[in-house]
mmCIF file of C-alpha atoms and ligand atoms in Angstrom:
data_model
loop_
_atom_site.group_PDB
_atom_site.id
_atom_site.type_symbol
_atom_site.label_atom_id
_atom_site.label_comp_id
_atom_site.label_asym_id
_atom_site.label_seq_id
_atom_site.Cartn_x
_atom_site.Cartn_y
_atom_site.Cartn_z
ATOM 1 C CA MET A 1 -120.586 -37.332 27.695
ATOM 2 C CA ILE A 2 -116.985 -36.389 26.963
ATOM 3 C CA VAL A 3 -114.333 -37.304 29.534
ATOM 4 C CA GLU A 4 -111.032 -35.452 29.561
ATOM 5 C CA ARG A 5 -108.494 -36.973 31.947
ATOM 6 C CA ILE A 6 -105.851 -34.461 33.020
ATOM 7 C CA TRP A 7 -102.525 -35.736 34.321
ATOM 8 C CA THR A 8 -101.243 -33.182 36.827
ATOM 9 C CA GLY A 9 -97.691 -34.504 37.009
ATOM 10 C CA ASN A 10 -97.568 -33.484 40.684
ATOM 11 C CA ALA A 11 -95.845 -35.419 43.475
ATOM 12 C CA TYR A 12 -99.117 -37.076 44.522
ATOM 13 C CA ARG A 13 -99.744 -38.302 40.978
ATOM 14 C CA ASN A 14 -103.258 -36.792 40.857
ATOM 15 C CA TYR A 15 -105.593 -37.139 37.935
ATOM 16 C CA ASN A 16 -108.167 -34.356 37.438
ATOM 17 C CA TYR A 17 -111.160 -34.729 35.136
ATOM 18 C CA LEU A 18 -113.376 -32.557 33.009
ATOM 19 C CA ILE A 19 -116.727 -34.054 32.045
ATOM 20 C CA ALA A 20 -118.458 -32.123 29.299
ATOM 21 C CA CYS A 21 -121.811 -32.053 27.562
ATOM 22 C CA PRO A 22 -121.091 -32.232 23.816
ATOM 23 C CA GLU A 23 -124.191 -30.160 23.013
ATOM 24 C CA SER A 24 -123.866 -27.226 25.382
ATOM 25 C CA GLY A 25 -120.110 -27.264 26.115
ATOM 26 C CA GLU A 26 -120.776 -27.022 29.858
ATOM 27 C CA ALA A 27 -118.300 -28.978 31.970
ATOM 28 C CA LEU A 28 -117.940 -30.411 35.457
ATOM 29 C CA ALA A 29 -114.420 -30.386 36.928
ATOM 30 C CA ILE A 30 -113.655 -33.252 39.313
ATOM 31 C CA ASP A 31 -111.043 -32.418 42.000
ATOM 32 C CA PRO A 32 -109.333 -29.736 39.854
ATOM 33 C CA VAL A 33 -106.272 -29.310 42.049
ATOM 34 C CA ASP A 34 -104.163 -28.354 39.047
ATOM 35 C CA HIS A 35 -106.465 -25.451 38.272
ATOM 36 C CA GLN A 36 -104.220 -24.085 35.550
ATOM 37 C CA LYS A 37 -104.187 -27.306 33.570
ATOM 38 C CA CYS A 38 -107.956 -27.686 34.028
ATOM 39 C CA LEU A 39 -108.698 -24.115 32.942
ATOM 40 C CA THR A 40 -106.328 -24.389 29.992
ATOM 41 C CA ALA A 41 -107.863 -27.678 28.859
ATOM 42 C CA ALA A 42 -111.394 -26.261 29.107
ATOM 43 C CA ARG A 43 -110.393 -23.184 27.134
ATOM 44 C CA ALA A 44 -108.747 -25.281 24.422
ATOM 45 C CA LYS A 45 -111.913 -27.334 24.010
ATOM 46 C CA GLY A 46 -114.235 -24.322 24.135
ATOM 47 C CA TRP A 47 -115.886 -25.620 27.300
ATOM 48 C CA GLU A 48 -117.248 -23.620 30.220
ATOM 49 C CA ILE A 49 -116.636 -25.095 33.681
ATOM 50 C CA THR A 50 -119.923 -24.506 35.525
ATOM 51 C CA GLN A 51 -119.522 -26.987 38.403
ATOM 52 C CA ILE A 52 -116.796 -28.526 40.543
ATOM 53 C CA LEU A 53 -117.220 -31.844 42.314
ATOM 54 C CA ASN A 54 -114.889 -32.695 45.183
ATOM 55 C CA THR A 55 -114.834 -36.439 45.768
ATOM 56 C CA HIS A 56 -113.576 -35.800 49.317
ATOM 57 C CA GLU A 57 -111.975 -33.235 51.567
ATOM 58 C CA HIS A 58 -108.233 -33.925 51.195
ATOM 59 C CA HIS A 59 -106.136 -30.969 50.147
ATOM 60 C CA ASP A 60 -104.822 -32.583 46.963
ATOM 61 C CA HIS A 61 -108.438 -32.749 45.766
ATOM 62 C CA ILE A 62 -109.842 -29.374 46.889
ATOM 63 C CA GLY A 63 -106.769 -27.136 46.572
ATOM 64 C CA GLY A 64 -107.759 -25.800 43.154
ATOM 65 C CA ASN A 65 -111.355 -24.865 44.012
ATOM 66 C CA ASP A 66 -110.801 -21.178 44.772
ATOM 67 C CA ALA A 67 -108.872 -20.503 41.573
ATOM 68 C CA VAL A 68 -111.414 -22.295 39.375
ATOM 69 C CA VAL A 69 -114.324 -20.528 41.093
ATOM 70 C CA ALA A 70 -112.558 -17.175 40.686
ATOM 71 C CA ALA A 71 -111.981 -17.799 36.981
ATOM 72 C CA THR A 72 -115.353 -19.334 36.096
ATOM 73 C CA GLY A 73 -117.903 -18.737 38.868
ATOM 74 C CA ALA A 74 -118.449 -22.513 39.036
ATOM 75 C CA LYS A 75 -120.583 -23.958 41.839
ATOM 76 C CA VAL A 76 -118.870 -26.346 44.271
ATOM 77 C CA ILE A 77 -120.483 -29.714 45.008
ATOM 78 C CA ALA A 78 -119.378 -32.172 47.705
ATOM 79 C CA HIS A 79 -120.667 -34.785 50.150
ATOM 80 C CA HIS A 80 -123.404 -33.273 52.292
ATOM 81 C CA ARG A 81 -121.322 -33.717 55.445
ATOM 82 C CA ALA A 82 -118.016 -32.494 53.954
ATOM 83 C CA GLY A 83 -118.931 -28.806 53.770
ATOM 84 C CA ALA A 84 -117.326 -27.802 57.052
ATOM 85 C CA ARG A 85 -114.022 -29.346 55.991
ATOM 86 C CA ILE A 86 -114.016 -28.004 52.451
ATOM 87 C CA GLY A 87 -115.527 -24.531 52.702
ATOM 88 C CA GLY A 88 -117.428 -22.703 49.959
ATOM 89 C CA VAL A 89 -119.627 -25.679 49.122
ATOM 90 C CA ASP A 90 -122.762 -24.614 47.222
ATOM 91 C CA ARG A 91 -124.454 -27.994 47.072
ATOM 92 C CA GLY A 92 -124.172 -30.964 49.429
ATOM 93 C CA VAL A 93 -125.050 -34.297 47.829
ATOM 94 C CA LYS A 94 -126.255 -37.645 49.151
ATOM 95 C CA ALA A 95 -126.461 -41.153 47.699
ATOM 96 C CA GLY A 96 -128.758 -41.192 44.682
ATOM 97 C CA ASP A 97 -128.571 -37.468 43.968
ATOM 98 C CA VAL A 98 -127.996 -36.607 40.316
ATOM 99 C CA ILE A 99 -125.572 -34.000 38.974
ATOM 100 C CA LYS A 100 -126.610 -32.687 35.572
ATOM 101 C CA VAL A 101 -124.013 -31.230 33.230
ATOM 102 C CA GLY A 102 -125.424 -29.258 30.318
ATOM 103 C CA LYS A 103 -128.232 -30.926 28.409
ATOM 104 C CA THR A 104 -127.033 -34.474 28.054
ATOM 105 C CA VAL A 105 -124.933 -35.599 31.028
ATOM 106 C CA GLU A 106 -126.326 -37.054 34.241
ATOM 107 C CA LEU A 107 -124.090 -38.436 36.965
ATOM 108 C CA GLU A 108 -125.395 -40.355 39.967
ATOM 109 C CA CYS A 109 -123.768 -39.769 43.360
ATOM 110 C CA LEU A 110 -122.643 -42.803 45.348
ATOM 111 C CA ASP A 111 -121.894 -42.368 49.049
ATOM 112 C CA THR A 112 -118.703 -44.413 49.409
ATOM 113 C CA PRO A 113 -117.085 -44.025 52.841
ATOM 114 C CA GLY A 114 -113.754 -45.635 53.730
ATOM 115 C CA HIS A 115 -110.899 -43.477 52.429
ATOM 116 C CA THR A 116 -112.630 -40.669 54.316
ATOM 117 C CA MET A 117 -116.116 -40.808 55.777
ATOM 118 C CA CYS A 118 -117.408 -38.104 53.392
ATOM 119 C CA HIS A 119 -116.463 -39.539 50.018
ATOM 120 C CA ILE A 120 -118.527 -39.351 46.835
ATOM 121 C CA CYS A 121 -118.032 -41.444 43.693
ATOM 122 C CA LEU A 122 -119.881 -40.520 40.515
ATOM 123 C CA ARG A 123 -121.441 -43.028 38.196
ATOM 124 C CA SER A 124 -122.680 -42.438 34.663
ATOM 125 C CA HIS A 125 -125.391 -44.549 33.101
ATOM 126 C CA THR A 126 -124.007 -44.065 29.593
ATOM 127 C CA GLU A 127 -123.821 -46.914 27.079
ATOM 128 C CA GLN A 128 -120.351 -47.684 28.373
ATOM 129 C CA PRO A 129 -120.791 -46.700 32.036
ATOM 130 C CA ALA A 130 -118.097 -44.788 33.900
ATOM 131 C CA LEU A 131 -117.138 -44.522 37.551
ATOM 132 C CA PHE A 132 -115.215 -41.524 38.880
ATOM 133 C CA SER A 133 -113.885 -43.174 41.981
ATOM 134 C CA GLY A 134 -111.721 -40.542 43.704
ATOM 135 C CA ASP A 135 -109.511 -42.237 46.298
ATOM 136 C CA THR A 136 -111.848 -45.178 46.931
ATOM 137 C CA LEU A 137 -111.066 -47.582 44.091
ATOM 138 C CA PHE A 138 -107.803 -47.107 42.215
ATOM 139 C CA ASN A 139 -106.786 -48.909 39.065
ATOM 140 C CA ALA A 140 -105.612 -52.213 40.564
ATOM 141 C CA GLY A 141 -105.861 -50.982 44.162
ATOM 142 C CA ALA A 142 -107.778 -49.417 47.045
ATOM 143 C CA GLY A 143 -107.489 -46.092 48.846
ATOM 144 C CA ASN A 144 -105.770 -45.901 52.217
ATOM 145 C CA CYS A 145 -107.742 -45.325 55.401
ATOM 146 C CA HIS A 146 -105.275 -43.510 57.626
ATOM 147 C CA ASN A 147 -106.342 -39.914 57.065
ATOM 148 C CA GLY A 148 -109.832 -39.965 58.510
ATOM 149 C CA GLY A 149 -111.090 -43.248 57.035
ATOM 150 C CA SER A 150 -112.059 -46.764 58.040
ATOM 151 C CA ALA A 151 -111.026 -50.054 56.423
ATOM 152 C CA GLU A 152 -114.330 -51.640 57.482
ATOM 153 C CA ALA A 153 -116.289 -48.876 55.769
ATOM 154 C CA LEU A 154 -114.079 -49.132 52.676
ATOM 155 C CA TYR A 155 -114.805 -52.861 52.536
ATOM 156 C CA GLY A 156 -118.528 -52.074 52.622
ATOM 157 C CA SER A 157 -118.189 -49.567 49.783
ATOM 158 C CA PHE A 158 -116.255 -52.072 47.672
ATOM 159 C CA VAL A 159 -118.462 -55.082 48.224
ATOM 160 C CA ASP A 160 -121.925 -53.548 48.563
ATOM 161 C CA GLN A 161 -121.576 -50.866 45.893
ATOM 162 C CA LEU A 162 -118.581 -50.789 43.553
ATOM 163 C CA ALA A 163 -118.243 -54.517 42.886
ATOM 164 C CA LYS A 164 -121.916 -54.615 41.888
ATOM 165 C CA LEU A 165 -121.552 -52.113 39.032
ATOM 166 C CA PRO A 166 -121.566 -53.508 35.468
ATOM 167 C CA ASP A 167 -118.318 -55.163 34.383
ATOM 168 C CA ASN A 168 -117.924 -52.792 31.423
ATOM 169 C CA THR A 169 -117.784 -49.739 33.756
ATOM 170 C CA ARG A 170 -114.658 -47.684 33.104
ATOM 171 C CA VAL A 171 -112.758 -46.788 36.286
ATOM 172 C CA TYR A 172 -111.409 -43.224 36.531
ATOM 173 C CA PRO A 173 -109.606 -42.756 39.881
ATOM 174 C CA GLY A 174 -108.059 -39.698 41.553
ATOM 175 C CA HIS A 175 -104.444 -40.871 41.256
ATOM 176 C CA ASP A 176 -102.149 -42.894 39.034
ATOM 177 C CA TYR A 177 -100.863 -45.689 41.272
ATOM 178 C CA ILE A 178 -101.386 -48.513 38.799
ATOM 179 C CA GLU A 179 -97.791 -49.752 38.631
ATOM 180 C CA ASN A 180 -97.313 -50.057 42.411
ATOM 181 C CA ASN A 181 -100.782 -51.508 42.810
ATOM 182 C CA LEU A 182 -100.106 -54.214 40.225
ATOM 183 C CA ARG A 183 -96.862 -55.036 42.018
ATOM 184 C CA PHE A 184 -98.820 -55.399 45.256
ATOM 185 C CA THR A 185 -101.347 -57.707 43.568
ATOM 186 C CA LEU A 186 -98.452 -59.808 42.247
ATOM 187 C CA ALA A 187 -96.803 -59.885 45.681
ATOM 188 C CA ARG A 188 -100.053 -61.356 47.035
ATOM 189 C CA GLU A 189 -100.745 -63.591 44.069
ATOM 190 C CA SER A 190 -97.646 -64.235 41.977
ATOM 191 C CA ASP A 191 -99.508 -66.397 39.431
ATOM 192 C CA ASN A 192 -101.959 -63.635 38.437
ATOM 193 C CA ALA A 193 -101.385 -63.666 34.674
ATOM 194 C CA ALA A 194 -103.687 -60.688 33.955
ATOM 195 C CA ALA A 195 -101.828 -58.494 36.459
ATOM 196 C CA MET A 196 -98.482 -59.620 35.037
ATOM 197 C CA ALA A 197 -99.526 -58.787 31.477
ATOM 198 C CA LEU A 198 -100.849 -55.344 32.422
ATOM 199 C CA LEU A 199 -97.759 -54.558 34.487
ATOM 200 C CA SER A 200 -95.520 -55.142 31.493
ATOM 201 C CA ASP A 201 -97.690 -52.664 29.567
ATOM 202 C CA VAL A 202 -97.552 -49.909 32.188
ATOM 203 C CA VAL A 203 -93.939 -50.072 33.399
ATOM 204 C CA GLY A 204 -92.177 -46.858 32.457
ATOM 205 C CA GLN A 205 -95.225 -45.591 30.617
ATOM 206 C CA ASN A 206 -96.212 -41.936 30.547
ATOM 207 C CA PRO A 207 -99.185 -41.655 32.973
ATOM 208 C CA LYS A 208 -100.912 -39.475 30.380
ATOM 209 C CA LYS A 209 -101.274 -42.655 28.370
ATOM 210 C CA ALA A 210 -102.001 -45.043 31.229
ATOM 211 C CA PRO A 211 -104.812 -47.475 30.483
ATOM 212 C CA VAL A 212 -108.331 -46.902 31.770
ATOM 213 C CA THR A 213 -109.388 -50.210 33.261
ATOM 214 C CA THR A 214 -112.898 -51.620 33.442
ATOM 215 C CA LEU A 215 -114.496 -53.072 36.526
ATOM 216 C CA GLY A 216 -114.438 -56.529 34.929
ATOM 217 C CA GLN A 217 -110.676 -56.157 34.488
ATOM 218 C CA GLU A 218 -110.340 -54.898 38.073
ATOM 219 C CA LYS A 219 -111.906 -58.122 39.302
ATOM 220 C CA GLN A 220 -108.952 -59.920 37.691
ATOM 221 C CA ILE A 221 -106.087 -57.603 38.630
ATOM 222 C CA ASN A 222 -107.125 -55.854 41.858
ATOM 223 C CA THR A 223 -106.363 -57.932 44.919
ATOM 224 C CA PHE A 224 -108.975 -55.963 46.903
ATOM 225 C CA LEU A 225 -111.635 -57.419 44.594
ATOM 226 C CA ARG A 226 -110.241 -60.962 44.828
ATOM 227 C CA LEU A 227 -111.080 -61.679 48.442
ATOM 228 C CA SER A 228 -112.042 -65.311 47.954
ATOM 229 C CA SER A 229 -109.064 -66.222 45.742
ATOM 230 C CA PRO A 230 -107.386 -69.304 47.279
ATOM 231 C CA SER A 231 -103.902 -67.988 46.471
ATOM 232 C CA VAL A 232 -104.638 -64.568 48.017
ATOM 233 C CA ILE A 233 -105.855 -66.301 51.200
ATOM 234 C CA ALA A 234 -102.951 -68.786 51.263
ATOM 235 C CA GLY A 235 -100.473 -65.927 50.882
ATOM 236 C CA LEU A 236 -102.124 -63.950 53.675
ATOM 237 C CA ARG A 237 -101.944 -66.902 56.059
ATOM 238 C CA LYS A 238 -98.177 -66.931 55.623
ATOM 239 C CA VAL A 239 -98.062 -63.358 56.943
ATOM 240 C CA PHE A 240 -100.897 -63.719 59.458
ATOM 241 C CA PRO A 241 -100.658 -67.319 60.764
ATOM 242 C CA ASP A 242 -103.687 -66.738 63.022
ATOM 243 C CA LEU A 243 -105.932 -66.207 60.008
ATOM 244 C CA PRO A 244 -108.664 -68.866 59.958
ATOM 245 C CA GLU A 245 -108.604 -71.528 57.238
ATOM 246 C CA LYS A 246 -111.618 -69.962 55.534
ATOM 247 C CA PRO A 247 -111.601 -66.311 56.541
ATOM 248 C CA ASP A 248 -114.588 -64.133 55.701
ATOM 249 C CA SER A 249 -114.049 -61.617 52.940
ATOM 250 C CA LYS A 250 -114.138 -58.638 55.299
ATOM 251 C CA THR A 251 -111.216 -60.044 57.307
ATOM 252 C CA VAL A 252 -109.267 -60.676 54.087
ATOM 253 C CA PHE A 253 -109.894 -57.116 52.893
ATOM 254 C CA ILE A 254 -108.838 -55.541 56.193
ATOM 255 C CA LYS A 255 -105.664 -57.644 56.374
ATOM 256 C CA LEU A 256 -104.791 -56.749 52.764
ATOM 257 C CA ARG A 257 -105.321 -53.063 53.541
ATOM 258 C CA GLU A 258 -103.084 -53.420 56.604
ATOM 259 C CA LEU A 259 -100.335 -55.042 54.519
ATOM 260 C CA ARG A 260 -100.594 -52.405 51.806
ATOM 261 C CA ASN A 261 -100.029 -49.671 54.418
ATOM 262 C CA THR A 262 -96.434 -50.758 54.923
ATOM 263 C CA TRP A 263 -95.745 -52.383 51.580
HETATM 264 ZN ZN1 LIG B 1 -107.495 -38.539 49.609
#
């Protein structure tokens, strides 16, 4: 499996991805909103884009579909309930469905509601596993829930699914928000040495070269995966004095998401 991360450079800071089979040269484009950059990258590599996967229905993820389909004839894949919102979907997928790319690549679909209620993440079972997490899990952060989502559902996706993936899973999200997210983690937990160290690496860095984190690293630097950290809870109680002494992790997650909305 070859992963090509494409930095769009647009105002929303989107990342697009091409995932290619090294044997056949067939490729899957994930959320190819910058269709020109995706088509150019595929051409340069000698790859043929045969499928498009939309992680969810937001315009900055689906806006390149028509142009890529027109240029390549690729089939569009999305959550089985997202079709009405996306249009032109050839295949609706559910949890556990597998997307094959060429001869060698298999990606498992995870149904991960929260950012929207029709959100798919893709997981590879390669030697070093990979997670294409759309707007659910960002490097050092979590997706927002105010455009058709639910913080409770996002909590469920984090705790019941994403946090259980192997620690060496590489995390490939739909946007580059790592610097702001690390600053948020440090605002919640100023003594987080791992977040501090990574922030000094990423400040002012070209997003083309931004690090790809692993899930194990996320558990150190992503406040949304540190729900039982005493300093995260102590910091939250300063902002929300009504928070119980030992809040459950769902309450902590929802309060963190609420804070991040206005941070
Ligand atoms: Zn979105």
